[in-house]
PDB file of C-alpha atoms in Angstrom:
ATOM      1  CA  UNK U   3       8.471  15.711 -10.209  1.00  0.00           C
ATOM      2  CA  UNK U   4       5.876  13.851  -8.235  1.00  0.00           C
ATOM      3  CA  UNK U   5       2.260  14.838  -8.150  1.00  0.00           C
ATOM      4  CA  UNK U   6       0.267  13.926  -5.098  1.00  0.00           C
ATOM      5  CA  UNK U   7      -3.091  15.553  -4.723  1.00  0.00           C
ATOM      6  CA  UNK U   8      -6.503  15.246  -3.216  1.00  0.00           C
ATOM      7  CA  UNK U   9      -9.852  15.254  -4.960  1.00  0.00           C
ATOM      8  CA  UNK U  10     -11.600  17.480  -2.424  1.00  0.00           C
ATOM      9  CA  UNK U  11     -10.056  20.244  -0.328  1.00  0.00           C
ATOM     10  CA  UNK U  12     -12.805  20.190   2.341  1.00  0.00           C
ATOM     11  CA  UNK U  13     -15.142  17.588   3.729  1.00  0.00           C
ATOM     12  CA  UNK U  14     -17.900  17.947   6.311  1.00  0.00           C
ATOM     13  CA  UNK U  15     -19.503  14.923   7.938  1.00  0.00           C
ATOM     14  CA  UNK U  16     -21.985  14.325  10.701  1.00  0.00           C
ATOM     15  CA  UNK U  17     -20.681  12.853  13.906  1.00  0.00           C
ATOM     16  CA  UNK U  18     -21.058   9.100  13.780  1.00  0.00           C
ATOM     17  CA  UNK U  19     -20.988   8.873   9.993  1.00  0.00           C
ATOM     18  CA  UNK U  20     -18.138   7.355   8.045  1.00  0.00           C
ATOM     19  CA  UNK U  21     -15.648   9.608   6.259  1.00  0.00           C
ATOM     20  CA  UNK U  22     -13.784   8.910   3.053  1.00  0.00           C
ATOM     21  CA  UNK U  23     -10.796  11.007   2.033  1.00  0.00           C
ATOM     22  CA  UNK U  24      -9.211  10.457  -1.345  1.00  0.00           C
ATOM     23  CA  UNK U  25      -5.755  10.921  -2.783  1.00  0.00           C
ATOM     24  CA  UNK U  26      -4.379  10.567  -6.300  1.00  0.00           C
ATOM     25  CA  UNK U  27      -0.753   9.921  -7.073  1.00  0.00           C
ATOM     26  CA  UNK U  28       1.095  10.004 -10.368  1.00  0.00           C
ATOM     27  CA  UNK U  29       4.227   7.891  -9.930  1.00  0.00           C
ATOM     28  CA  UNK U  30       3.495   4.281 -10.764  1.00  0.00           C
ATOM     29  CA  UNK U  31       6.832   3.355  -9.163  1.00  0.00           C
ATOM     30  CA  UNK U  32       5.700   4.531  -5.721  1.00  0.00           C
ATOM     31  CA  UNK U  33       5.767   1.581  -3.391  1.00  0.00           C
ATOM     32  CA  UNK U  34       4.865   2.958   0.020  1.00  0.00           C
ATOM     33  CA  UNK U  35       2.052   5.252   1.099  1.00  0.00           C
ATOM     34  CA  UNK U  36       1.161   6.983   4.331  1.00  0.00           C
ATOM     35  CA  UNK U  37      -1.787   8.919   5.699  1.00  0.00           C
ATOM     36  CA  UNK U  38      -1.166  11.735   8.138  1.00  0.00           C
ATOM     37  CA  UNK U  39      -3.483  13.780  10.343  1.00  0.00           C
ATOM     38  CA  UNK U  40      -2.572  17.356  11.169  1.00  0.00           C
ATOM     39  CA  UNK U  41      -4.375  19.340  13.819  1.00  0.00           C
ATOM     40  CA  UNK U  42      -4.110  23.097  14.008  1.00  0.00           C
ATOM     41  CA  UNK U  43      -0.770  24.242  15.383  1.00  0.00           C
ATOM     42  CA  UNK U  44       0.682  20.751  15.454  1.00  0.00           C
ATOM     43  CA  UNK U  45       2.857  18.571  13.301  1.00  0.00           C
ATOM     44  CA  UNK U  46       1.593  15.797  11.056  1.00  0.00           C
ATOM     45  CA  UNK U  47       0.717  12.660  12.960  1.00  0.00           C
ATOM     46  CA  UNK U  48       1.107   9.224  11.406  1.00  0.00           C
ATOM     47  CA  UNK U  49      -2.219   7.382  11.041  1.00  0.00           C
ATOM     48  CA  UNK U  50      -1.671   4.360   8.848  1.00  0.00           C
ATOM     49  CA  UNK U  51       0.530   3.145   6.034  1.00  0.00           C
ATOM     50  CA  UNK U  52       0.337   0.634   3.221  1.00  0.00           C
ATOM     51  CA  UNK U  53       2.837  -0.973   0.913  1.00  0.00           C
ATOM     52  CA  UNK U  54       2.226  -1.439  -2.784  1.00  0.00           C
ATOM     53  CA  UNK U  55       1.924  -5.209  -2.455  1.00  0.00           C
ATOM     54  CA  UNK U  56      -1.298  -4.692  -0.480  1.00  0.00           C
ATOM     55  CA  UNK U  57      -4.749  -3.413  -1.477  1.00  0.00           C
ATOM     56  CA  UNK U  58      -6.183  -2.773   1.952  1.00  0.00           C
ATOM     57  CA  UNK U  59      -5.011  -2.279   5.474  1.00  0.00           C
ATOM     58  CA  UNK U  60      -7.052  -1.690   8.592  1.00  0.00           C
ATOM     59  CA  UNK U  61      -6.274   0.052  11.827  1.00  0.00           C
ATOM     60  CA  UNK U  62      -8.349   1.235  14.699  1.00  0.00           C
ATOM     61  CA  UNK U  63     -11.403   2.904  13.045  1.00  0.00           C
ATOM     62  CA  UNK U  64      -9.341   3.600   9.926  1.00  0.00           C
ATOM     63  CA  UNK U  65      -8.894   1.705   6.692  1.00  0.00           C
ATOM     64  CA  UNK U  66      -6.618   2.549   3.804  1.00  0.00           C
ATOM     65  CA  UNK U  67      -7.392   1.297   0.312  1.00  0.00           C
ATOM     66  CA  UNK U  68      -4.887   1.299  -2.513  1.00  0.00           C
ATOM     67  CA  UNK U  69      -5.870   0.988  -6.162  1.00  0.00           C
ATOM     68  CA  UNK U  70      -2.677   0.778  -8.163  1.00  0.00           C
ATOM     69  CA  UNK U  71      -4.504   0.493 -11.459  1.00  0.00           C
ATOM     70  CA  UNK U  72      -5.832   4.040 -11.225  1.00  0.00           C
ATOM     71  CA  UNK U  73      -3.166   5.278  -8.809  1.00  0.00           C
ATOM     72  CA  UNK U  74      -5.649   6.136  -6.102  1.00  0.00           C
ATOM     73  CA  UNK U  75      -5.467   5.970  -2.331  1.00  0.00           C
ATOM     74  CA  UNK U  76      -8.285   6.476   0.141  1.00  0.00           C
ATOM     75  CA  UNK U  77      -8.646   6.776   3.881  1.00  0.00           C
ATOM     76  CA  UNK U  78     -11.856   5.632   5.507  1.00  0.00           C
ATOM     77  CA  UNK U  79     -12.672   6.713   9.038  1.00  0.00           C
ATOM     78  CA  UNK U  80     -15.462   4.805  10.733  1.00  0.00           C
ATOM     79  CA  UNK U  81     -17.887   6.473  13.147  1.00  0.00           C
ATOM     80  CA  UNK U  82     -16.271   9.880  12.770  1.00  0.00           C
ATOM     81  CA  UNK U  83     -15.845  11.788  16.004  1.00  0.00           C
ATOM     82  CA  UNK U  84     -15.297  15.497  16.745  1.00  0.00           C
ATOM     83  CA  UNK U  85     -11.671  14.718  17.567  1.00  0.00           C
ATOM     84  CA  UNK U  86     -11.198  13.589  13.975  1.00  0.00           C
ATOM     85  CA  UNK U  87     -11.559  17.154  12.741  1.00  0.00           C
ATOM     86  CA  UNK U  88      -8.207  17.982  11.155  1.00  0.00           C
ATOM     87  CA  UNK U  89      -6.378  18.162   7.864  1.00  0.00           C
ATOM     88  CA  UNK U  90      -5.548  14.792   6.367  1.00  0.00           C
ATOM     89  CA  UNK U  91      -2.946  14.275   3.697  1.00  0.00           C
ATOM     90  CA  UNK U  92      -1.283  11.420   1.968  1.00  0.00           C
ATOM     91  CA  UNK U  93       2.363  10.824   1.213  1.00  0.00           C
ATOM     92  CA  UNK U  94       4.084   8.519  -1.239  1.00  0.00           C
ATOM     93  CA  UNK U  95       7.616   7.399  -1.812  1.00  0.00           C
ATOM     94  CA  UNK U  96       9.478   5.500  -4.480  1.00  0.00           C
ATOM     95  CA  UNK U  97      12.822   5.757  -2.748  1.00  0.00           C
ATOM     96  CA  UNK U  98      14.354   7.979  -0.122  1.00  0.00           C
ATOM     97  CA  UNK U  99      12.175  11.001  -0.723  1.00  0.00           C
ATOM     98  CA  UNK U 100       8.570  11.401   0.342  1.00  0.00           C
ATOM     99  CA  UNK U 101       6.064  13.484  -1.584  1.00  0.00           C
ATOM    100  CA  UNK U 102       3.138  14.979   0.249  1.00  0.00           C
ATOM    101  CA  UNK U 103      -0.318  16.016  -0.853  1.00  0.00           C
ATOM    102  CA  UNK U 104      -1.825  19.370   0.044  1.00  0.00           C
ATOM    103  CA  UNK U 105      -4.482  17.917   2.303  1.00  0.00           C
ATOM    104  CA  UNK U 106      -8.220  17.700   2.886  1.00  0.00           C
ATOM    105  CA  UNK U 107      -9.774  19.550   5.773  1.00  0.00           C
ATOM    106  CA  UNK U 108     -12.255  17.341   7.610  1.00  0.00           C
ATOM    107  CA  UNK U 109     -14.906  19.003   9.757  1.00  0.00           C
ATOM    108  CA  UNK U 110     -17.102  16.873  11.978  1.00  0.00           C
ATOM    109  CA  UNK U 111     -20.520  18.345  12.678  1.00  0.00           C
ATOM    110  CA  UNK U 112     -21.873  17.432  16.141  1.00  0.00           C
TER     111      UNK U 112
ATOM    112  CA  UNK W  14       4.583  10.602  20.352  1.00  0.00           C
ATOM    113  CA  UNK W  15       8.000  10.425  18.749  1.00  0.00           C
ATOM    114  CA  UNK W  16      10.603  12.268  20.815  1.00  0.00           C
ATOM    115  CA  UNK W  17      11.123  15.259  18.562  1.00  0.00           C
ATOM    116  CA  UNK W  18      11.548  18.764  19.888  1.00  0.00           C
ATOM    117  CA  UNK W  19      11.772  21.814  17.684  1.00  0.00           C
ATOM    118  CA  UNK W  20      12.996  25.157  18.927  1.00  0.00           C
ATOM    119  CA  UNK W  21      12.034  27.875  18.890  1.00  0.00           C
ATOM    120  CA  UNK W  22       8.321  27.263  18.299  1.00  0.00           C
ATOM    121  CA  UNK W  23       7.770  30.796  17.075  1.00  0.00           C
ATOM    122  CA  UNK W  24      10.143  33.421  15.774  1.00  0.00           C
ATOM    123  CA  UNK W  25       9.779  36.836  14.196  1.00  0.00           C
ATOM    124  CA  UNK W  26      12.820  38.413  12.645  1.00  0.00           C
ATOM    125  CA  UNK W  27      13.847  40.936  10.018  1.00  0.00           C
ATOM    126  CA  UNK W  28      14.983  40.467   6.456  1.00  0.00           C
ATOM    127  CA  UNK W  29      18.720  39.940   6.182  1.00  0.00           C
ATOM    128  CA  UNK W  30      19.251  38.474   9.633  1.00  0.00           C
ATOM    129  CA  UNK W  31      20.568  34.945  10.199  1.00  0.00           C
ATOM    130  CA  UNK W  32      18.206  32.420  11.721  1.00  0.00           C
ATOM    131  CA  UNK W  33      18.885  28.950  13.086  1.00  0.00           C
ATOM    132  CA  UNK W  34      16.204  26.416  13.866  1.00  0.00           C
ATOM    133  CA  UNK W  35      16.937  23.370  15.941  1.00  0.00           C
ATOM    134  CA  UNK W  36      15.549  19.867  15.853  1.00  0.00           C
ATOM    135  CA  UNK W  37      16.366  17.484  18.666  1.00  0.00           C
ATOM    136  CA  UNK W  38      15.382  13.796  18.725  1.00  0.00           C
ATOM    137  CA  UNK W  39      15.587  11.177  21.428  1.00  0.00           C
ATOM    138  CA  UNK W  40      14.810   8.182  19.168  1.00  0.00           C
ATOM    139  CA  UNK W  41      18.338   7.611  17.839  1.00  0.00           C
ATOM    140  CA  UNK W  42      16.952   7.562  14.288  1.00  0.00           C
ATOM    141  CA  UNK W  43      19.422   7.796  11.462  1.00  0.00           C
ATOM    142  CA  UNK W  44      17.405   9.990   9.099  1.00  0.00           C
ATOM    143  CA  UNK W  45      16.369  13.557   9.819  1.00  0.00           C
ATOM    144  CA  UNK W  46      14.563  15.960   7.523  1.00  0.00           C
ATOM    145  CA  UNK W  47      13.630  19.612   7.296  1.00  0.00           C
ATOM    146  CA  UNK W  48      10.437  20.585   5.497  1.00  0.00           C
ATOM    147  CA  UNK W  49       8.554  23.791   4.965  1.00  0.00           C
ATOM    148  CA  UNK W  50       4.778  23.981   4.815  1.00  0.00           C
ATOM    149  CA  UNK W  51       3.033  26.737   2.921  1.00  0.00           C
ATOM    150  CA  UNK W  52      -0.619  27.249   1.951  1.00  0.00           C
ATOM    151  CA  UNK W  53      -1.458  25.474  -1.299  1.00  0.00           C
ATOM    152  CA  UNK W  54       1.628  23.282  -1.127  1.00  0.00           C
ATOM    153  CA  UNK W  55       2.314  19.938   0.379  1.00  0.00           C
ATOM    154  CA  UNK W  56       5.285  19.631   2.673  1.00  0.00           C
ATOM    155  CA  UNK W  57       8.407  20.401   0.670  1.00  0.00           C
ATOM    156  CA  UNK W  58      11.786  18.978   1.521  1.00  0.00           C
ATOM    157  CA  UNK W  59      14.548  21.477   2.210  1.00  0.00           C
ATOM    158  CA  UNK W  60      17.432  19.245   3.317  1.00  0.00           C
ATOM    159  CA  UNK W  61      17.847  15.871   4.893  1.00  0.00           C
ATOM    160  CA  UNK W  62      20.516  13.951   6.750  1.00  0.00           C
ATOM    161  CA  UNK W  63      21.317  10.264   6.609  1.00  0.00           C
ATOM    162  CA  UNK W  64      23.895  10.309   9.377  1.00  0.00           C
ATOM    163  CA  UNK W  65      26.253  12.501  11.365  1.00  0.00           C
ATOM    164  CA  UNK W  66      27.854  15.004   8.983  1.00  0.00           C
ATOM    165  CA  UNK W  67      25.984  13.386   6.052  1.00  0.00           C
ATOM    166  CA  UNK W  68      23.453  15.729   4.479  1.00  0.00           C
ATOM    167  CA  UNK W  69      21.867  16.300   1.093  1.00  0.00           C
ATOM    168  CA  UNK W  70      19.657  18.840  -0.618  1.00  0.00           C
ATOM    169  CA  UNK W  71      15.941  18.608  -1.134  1.00  0.00           C
ATOM    170  CA  UNK W  72      13.732  20.311  -3.698  1.00  0.00           C
ATOM    171  CA  UNK W  73      13.732  23.773  -2.071  1.00  0.00           C
ATOM    172  CA  UNK W  74      17.241  24.045  -0.618  1.00  0.00           C
ATOM    173  CA  UNK W  75      18.229  27.468  -1.993  1.00  0.00           C
ATOM    174  CA  UNK W  76      18.882  29.932   0.841  1.00  0.00           C
ATOM    175  CA  UNK W  77      19.160  27.203   3.480  1.00  0.00           C
ATOM    176  CA  UNK W  78      21.999  25.245   5.002  1.00  0.00           C
ATOM    177  CA  UNK W  79      22.036  22.430   7.536  1.00  0.00           C
ATOM    178  CA  UNK W  80      24.386  20.761   9.938  1.00  0.00           C
ATOM    179  CA  UNK W  81      24.344  17.550  11.899  1.00  0.00           C
ATOM    180  CA  UNK W  82      27.207  17.157  14.339  1.00  0.00           C
ATOM    181  CA  UNK W  83      25.392  14.695  16.590  1.00  0.00           C
ATOM    182  CA  UNK W  84      22.818  11.984  15.886  1.00  0.00           C
ATOM    183  CA  UNK W  85      20.216  13.766  17.958  1.00  0.00           C
ATOM    184  CA  UNK W  86      20.513  17.289  16.568  1.00  0.00           C
ATOM    185  CA  UNK W  87      19.783  18.685  13.111  1.00  0.00           C
ATOM    186  CA  UNK W  88      20.096  22.417  12.573  1.00  0.00           C
ATOM    187  CA  UNK W  89      18.565  24.475   9.788  1.00  0.00           C
ATOM    188  CA  UNK W  90      20.134  27.868   9.070  1.00  0.00           C
ATOM    189  CA  UNK W  91      18.866  30.735   6.993  1.00  0.00           C
ATOM    190  CA  UNK W  92      22.054  32.721   6.410  1.00  0.00           C
ATOM    191  CA  UNK W  93      20.214  35.875   5.384  1.00  0.00           C
ATOM    192  CA  UNK W  94      16.478  35.550   5.846  1.00  0.00           C
ATOM    193  CA  UNK W  95      14.088  36.773   3.154  1.00  0.00           C
ATOM    194  CA  UNK W  96      10.339  37.334   3.288  1.00  0.00           C
ATOM    195  CA  UNK W  97       9.826  34.347   0.982  1.00  0.00           C
ATOM    196  CA  UNK W  98      11.151  32.156   3.770  1.00  0.00           C
ATOM    197  CA  UNK W  99       8.232  33.022   6.007  1.00  0.00           C
ATOM    198  CA  UNK W 100       6.721  29.618   6.610  1.00  0.00           C
ATOM    199  CA  UNK W 101       6.118  26.842   9.075  1.00  0.00           C
ATOM    200  CA  UNK W 102       9.120  24.555   9.316  1.00  0.00           C
ATOM    201  CA  UNK W 103       8.855  20.936  10.329  1.00  0.00           C
ATOM    202  CA  UNK W 104      11.513  18.498  11.318  1.00  0.00           C
ATOM    203  CA  UNK W 105      10.957  14.806  10.736  1.00  0.00           C
ATOM    204  CA  UNK W 106      12.810  11.634  11.607  1.00  0.00           C
ATOM    205  CA  UNK W 107      12.740   8.086  10.322  1.00  0.00           C
ATOM    206  CA  UNK W 108      14.513   4.822  10.820  1.00  0.00           C
ATOM    207  CA  UNK W 109      14.692   2.942   7.518  1.00  0.00           C
ATOM    208  CA  UNK W 110      17.211   0.278   8.225  1.00  0.00           C
ATOM    209  CA  UNK W 111      15.180  -2.623   6.895  1.00  0.00           C
ATOM    210  CA  UNK W 112      12.099  -1.403   5.034  1.00  0.00           C
ATOM    211  CA  UNK W 113      10.000   1.620   4.295  1.00  0.00           C
ATOM    212  CA  UNK W 114       9.102   3.408   7.481  1.00  0.00           C
ATOM    213  CA  UNK W 115       6.951   6.464   8.117  1.00  0.00           C
ATOM    214  CA  UNK W 116       8.465   9.776   8.967  1.00  0.00           C
ATOM    215  CA  UNK W 117       7.513  11.218  12.337  1.00  0.00           C
ATOM    216  CA  UNK W 118       7.222  14.957  12.757  1.00  0.00           C
ATOM    217  CA  UNK W 119       7.848  17.580  15.368  1.00  0.00           C
ATOM    218  CA  UNK W 120       5.273  20.277  16.092  1.00  0.00           C
ATOM    219  CA  UNK W 121       6.939  22.868  13.888  1.00  0.00           C
ATOM    220  CA  UNK W 122       8.468  26.314  14.067  1.00  0.00           C
ATOM    221  CA  UNK W 123       6.408  29.210  12.800  1.00  0.00           C
ATOM    222  CA  UNK W 124       8.876  31.701  11.295  1.00  0.00           C
ATOM    223  CA  UNK W 125       7.916  35.186  10.171  1.00  0.00           C
ATOM    224  CA  UNK W 126      10.387  37.332   8.242  1.00  0.00           C
ATOM    225  CA  UNK W 127       9.409  40.990   8.212  1.00  0.00           C
TER     226      UNK W 127
END
């Protein structure tokens, strides 16, 4: 089966600093990746995605980097705000089925 | 937010009873999914549907059945609930007609089996 995991289960950052959340994946055939944000008591919310033919994609305050050589994905959040506190997890797919990581809990310290 | 409504949002029931969870979408998306989320695990796929009356099993389908009689509704049934099925259940939808697309999730049903 697939193996999607995160390097760190928790991350604390000061408000205004940048955050980096990492994700490792094992299937070299995966061709599409997504980052989700999940707040307490809510469903996962789509943040940003990237296809395997790209190395980097930017959104509003977020950037996703994909390193296919080492099968690594990262999410960078610029100028982290208290509202960014949540669990973040990555997902990958090589076909119809998505595989989800267990998540990193981000805490923003005011 | 994607138009996905899950009901009920919370349910407590006893072992051996049947339970049905409902997912309703207003996006007219073809694909619908049921996942469970448990501590220490990523979201795990229970069943999915790729059209009306078209369903298939996911990795943790034992003890669950699904039905999709209309595009907008996807039901998950636990025929005889067990304590191991205590979990948070999420419905997701996607529209993958042309390329990879993200799945969008409802806010979940927290189910406790006593």
